[in-house]
PDB file of C-alpha atoms in Angstrom:
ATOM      1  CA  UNK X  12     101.808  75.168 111.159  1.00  0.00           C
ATOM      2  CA  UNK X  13      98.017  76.219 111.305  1.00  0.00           C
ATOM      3  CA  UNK X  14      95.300  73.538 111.418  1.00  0.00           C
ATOM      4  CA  UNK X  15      91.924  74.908 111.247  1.00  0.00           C
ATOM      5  CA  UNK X  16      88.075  73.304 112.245  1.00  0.00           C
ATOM      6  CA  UNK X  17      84.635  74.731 110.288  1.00  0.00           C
ATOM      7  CA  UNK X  18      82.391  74.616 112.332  1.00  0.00           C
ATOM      8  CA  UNK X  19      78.131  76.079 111.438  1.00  0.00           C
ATOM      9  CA  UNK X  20      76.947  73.925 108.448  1.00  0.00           C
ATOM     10  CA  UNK X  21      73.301  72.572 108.843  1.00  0.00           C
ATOM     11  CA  UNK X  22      70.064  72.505 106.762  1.00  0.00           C
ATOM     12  CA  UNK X  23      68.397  75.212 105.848  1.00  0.00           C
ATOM     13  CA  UNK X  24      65.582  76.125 103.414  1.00  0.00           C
ATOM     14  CA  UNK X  25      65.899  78.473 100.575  1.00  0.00           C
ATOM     15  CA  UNK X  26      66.128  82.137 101.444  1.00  0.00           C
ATOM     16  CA  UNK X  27      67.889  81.431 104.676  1.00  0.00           C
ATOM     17  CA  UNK X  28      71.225  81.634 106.274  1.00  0.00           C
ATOM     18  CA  UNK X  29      74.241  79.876 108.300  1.00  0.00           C
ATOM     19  CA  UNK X  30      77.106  81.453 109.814  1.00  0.00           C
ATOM     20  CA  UNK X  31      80.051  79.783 109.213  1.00  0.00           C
ATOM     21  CA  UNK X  32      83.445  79.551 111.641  1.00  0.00           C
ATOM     22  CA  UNK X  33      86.652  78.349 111.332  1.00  0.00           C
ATOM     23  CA  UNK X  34      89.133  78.578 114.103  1.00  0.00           C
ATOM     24  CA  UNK X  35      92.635  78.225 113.836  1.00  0.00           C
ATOM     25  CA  UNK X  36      95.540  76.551 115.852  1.00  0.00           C
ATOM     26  CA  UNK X  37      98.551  78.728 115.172  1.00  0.00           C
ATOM     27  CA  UNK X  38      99.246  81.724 114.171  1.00  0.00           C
ATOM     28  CA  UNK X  39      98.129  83.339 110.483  1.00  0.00           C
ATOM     29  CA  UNK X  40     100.341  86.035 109.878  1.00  0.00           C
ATOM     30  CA  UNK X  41      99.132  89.634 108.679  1.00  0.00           C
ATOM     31  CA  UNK X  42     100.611  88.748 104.697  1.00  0.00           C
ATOM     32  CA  UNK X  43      98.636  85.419 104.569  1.00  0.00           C
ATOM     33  CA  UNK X  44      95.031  85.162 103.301  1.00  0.00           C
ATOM     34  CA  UNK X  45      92.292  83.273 104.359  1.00  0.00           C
ATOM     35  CA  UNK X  46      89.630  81.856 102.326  1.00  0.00           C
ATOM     36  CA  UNK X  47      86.877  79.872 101.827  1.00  0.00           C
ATOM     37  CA  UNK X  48      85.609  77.277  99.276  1.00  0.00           C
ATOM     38  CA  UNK X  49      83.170  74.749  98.635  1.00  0.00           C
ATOM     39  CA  UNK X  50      82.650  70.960  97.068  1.00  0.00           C
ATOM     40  CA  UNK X  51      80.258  69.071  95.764  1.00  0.00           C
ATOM     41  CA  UNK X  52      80.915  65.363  94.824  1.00  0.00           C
ATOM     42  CA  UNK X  53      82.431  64.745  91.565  1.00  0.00           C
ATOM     43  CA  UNK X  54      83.360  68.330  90.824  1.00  0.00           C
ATOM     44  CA  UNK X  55      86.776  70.285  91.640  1.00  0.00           C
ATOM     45  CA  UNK X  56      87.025  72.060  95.040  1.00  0.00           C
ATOM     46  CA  UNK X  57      85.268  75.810  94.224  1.00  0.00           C
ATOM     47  CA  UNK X  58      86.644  79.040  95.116  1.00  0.00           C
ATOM     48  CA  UNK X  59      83.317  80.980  97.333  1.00  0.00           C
ATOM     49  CA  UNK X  60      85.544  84.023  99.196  1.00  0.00           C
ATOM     50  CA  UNK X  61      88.912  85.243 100.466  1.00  0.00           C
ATOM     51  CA  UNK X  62      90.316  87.766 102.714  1.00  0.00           C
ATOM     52  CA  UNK X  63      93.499  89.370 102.895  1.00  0.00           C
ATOM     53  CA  UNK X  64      94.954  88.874 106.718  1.00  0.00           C
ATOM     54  CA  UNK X  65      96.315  92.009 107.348  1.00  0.00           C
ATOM     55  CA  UNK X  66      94.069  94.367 105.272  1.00  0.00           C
ATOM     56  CA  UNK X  67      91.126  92.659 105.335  1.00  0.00           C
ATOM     57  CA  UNK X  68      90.253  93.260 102.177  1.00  0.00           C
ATOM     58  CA  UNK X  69      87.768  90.738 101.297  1.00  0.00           C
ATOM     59  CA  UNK X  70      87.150  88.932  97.696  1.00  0.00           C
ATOM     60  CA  UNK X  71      83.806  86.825  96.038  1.00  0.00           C
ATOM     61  CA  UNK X  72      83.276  84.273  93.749  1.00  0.00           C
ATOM     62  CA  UNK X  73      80.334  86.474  91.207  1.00  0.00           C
ATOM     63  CA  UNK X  74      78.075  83.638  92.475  1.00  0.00           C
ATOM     64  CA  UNK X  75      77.855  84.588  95.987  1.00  0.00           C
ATOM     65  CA  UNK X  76      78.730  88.347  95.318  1.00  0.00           C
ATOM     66  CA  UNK X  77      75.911  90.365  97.304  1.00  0.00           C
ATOM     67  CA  UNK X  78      74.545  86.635  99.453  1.00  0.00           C
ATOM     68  CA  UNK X  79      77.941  85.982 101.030  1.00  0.00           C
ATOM     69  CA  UNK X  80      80.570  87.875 103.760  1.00  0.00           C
ATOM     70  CA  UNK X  81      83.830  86.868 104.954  1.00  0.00           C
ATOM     71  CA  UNK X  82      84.762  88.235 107.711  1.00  0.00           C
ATOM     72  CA  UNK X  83      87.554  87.693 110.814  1.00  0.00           C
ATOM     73  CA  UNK X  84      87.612  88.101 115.070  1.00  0.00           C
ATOM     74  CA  UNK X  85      90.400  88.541 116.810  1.00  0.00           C
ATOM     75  CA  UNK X  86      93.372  86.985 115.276  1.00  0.00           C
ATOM     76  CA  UNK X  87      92.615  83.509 114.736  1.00  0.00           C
ATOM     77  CA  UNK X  88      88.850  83.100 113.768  1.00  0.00           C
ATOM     78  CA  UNK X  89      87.411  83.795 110.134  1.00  0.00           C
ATOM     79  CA  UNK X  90      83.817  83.417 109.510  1.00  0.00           C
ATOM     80  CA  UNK X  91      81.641  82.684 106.559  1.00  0.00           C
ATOM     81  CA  UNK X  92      78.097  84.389 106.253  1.00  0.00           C
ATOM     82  CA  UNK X  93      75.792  83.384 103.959  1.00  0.00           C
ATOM     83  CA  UNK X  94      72.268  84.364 103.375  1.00  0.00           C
ATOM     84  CA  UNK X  95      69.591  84.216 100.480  1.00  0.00           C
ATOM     85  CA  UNK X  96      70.686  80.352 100.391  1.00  0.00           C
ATOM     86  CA  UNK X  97      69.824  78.742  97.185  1.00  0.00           C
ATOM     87  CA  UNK X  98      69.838  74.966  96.606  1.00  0.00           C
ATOM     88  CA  UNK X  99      72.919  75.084  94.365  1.00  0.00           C
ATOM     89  CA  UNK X 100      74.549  76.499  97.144  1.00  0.00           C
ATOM     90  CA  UNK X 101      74.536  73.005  98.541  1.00  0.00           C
ATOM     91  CA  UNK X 102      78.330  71.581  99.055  1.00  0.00           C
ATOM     92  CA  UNK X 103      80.665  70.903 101.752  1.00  0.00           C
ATOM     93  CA  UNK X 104      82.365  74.149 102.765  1.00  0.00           C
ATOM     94  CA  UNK X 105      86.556  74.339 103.501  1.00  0.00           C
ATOM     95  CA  UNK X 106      88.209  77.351 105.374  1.00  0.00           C
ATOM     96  CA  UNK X 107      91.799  77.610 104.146  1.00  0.00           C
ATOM     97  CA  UNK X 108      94.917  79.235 104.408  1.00  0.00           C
ATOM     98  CA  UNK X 109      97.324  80.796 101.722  1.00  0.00           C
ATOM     99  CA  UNK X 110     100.809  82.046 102.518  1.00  0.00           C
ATOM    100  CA  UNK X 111     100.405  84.201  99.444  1.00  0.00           C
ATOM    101  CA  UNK X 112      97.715  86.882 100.786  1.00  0.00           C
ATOM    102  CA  UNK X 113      95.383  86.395  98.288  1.00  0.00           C
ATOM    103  CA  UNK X 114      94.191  83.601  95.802  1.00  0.00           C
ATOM    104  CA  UNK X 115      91.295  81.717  94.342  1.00  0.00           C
ATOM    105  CA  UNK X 116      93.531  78.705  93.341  1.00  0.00           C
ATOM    106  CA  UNK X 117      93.284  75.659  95.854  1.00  0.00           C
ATOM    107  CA  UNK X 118      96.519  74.749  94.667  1.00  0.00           C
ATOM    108  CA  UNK X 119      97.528  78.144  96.477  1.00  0.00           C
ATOM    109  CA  UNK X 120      96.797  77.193  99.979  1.00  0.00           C
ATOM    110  CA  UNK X 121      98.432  74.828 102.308  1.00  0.00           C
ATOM    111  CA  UNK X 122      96.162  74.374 105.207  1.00  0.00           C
ATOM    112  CA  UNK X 123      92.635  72.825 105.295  1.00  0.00           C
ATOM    113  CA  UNK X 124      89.860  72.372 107.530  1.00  0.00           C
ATOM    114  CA  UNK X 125      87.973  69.128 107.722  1.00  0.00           C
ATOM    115  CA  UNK X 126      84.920  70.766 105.860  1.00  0.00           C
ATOM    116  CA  UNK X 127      81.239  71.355 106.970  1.00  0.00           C
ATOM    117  CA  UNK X 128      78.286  70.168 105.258  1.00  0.00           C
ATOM    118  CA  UNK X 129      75.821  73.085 104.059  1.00  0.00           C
ATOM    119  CA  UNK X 130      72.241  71.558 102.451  1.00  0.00           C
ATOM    120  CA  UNK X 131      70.070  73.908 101.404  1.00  0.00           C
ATOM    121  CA  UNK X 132      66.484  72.602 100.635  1.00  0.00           C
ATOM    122  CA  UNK X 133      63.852  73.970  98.357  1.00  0.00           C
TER     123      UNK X 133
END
């Protein structure tokens, strides 16, 4: 079992950034994947990036392509960076886990972070 804490979110104005972290309890193993997505209220959870465990290879929603890197430390820590912040970029962000190395479906994971609020003024 792996539970996981975000930790980073803020305010920040447009054109800035925030590092995101999420730590894990347990151990993610090298075929899992690890990603990240966002929420806003009243829409469905939102896919932002992923990262393959064991590879690393990394994966980005189109609208964060180029702003946004995932990227991991050690073996249990997976980080979020995000710069040129727009407003729509606004949401409460969830580190996840999938068993299946890589997916953009929330369905496809089975652990969740608590989630960290991101607000990005203009």
């Amino acid at each position: 079992q792996v539970l996981l804490a975000e930790s980073g979110g803020g305010l920040v104005q447009a054109g800035g950034s925030l590092r995101l972290s999420c730590a894990a309890s347990g151990r993610i193993y090298s075929s899992h994947g690890m990603g990240w997505f966002r929420q806003t209220p009243g829409k469905e959870r939102e896919y932002v990036a992923s990262m393959r465990w064991g590879s690393r290879v990394t994966y980005y929603a189109d609208s964060v392509k180029g702003r946004f890197t995932i990227s991991r430390d050690g073996a249990d820590t997976v980080y979020l960076q995000m710069n040129s912040l727009k407003p729509e970029d606004t949401a409460v962000y969830y580190c996840a886990r999938t068993p299946r190395g890589y997916s953009r479906s929330p369905v496809e994971y089975d652990a969740w972070g608590q989630g960290t609020q991101v607000t990005v003024s203009s």
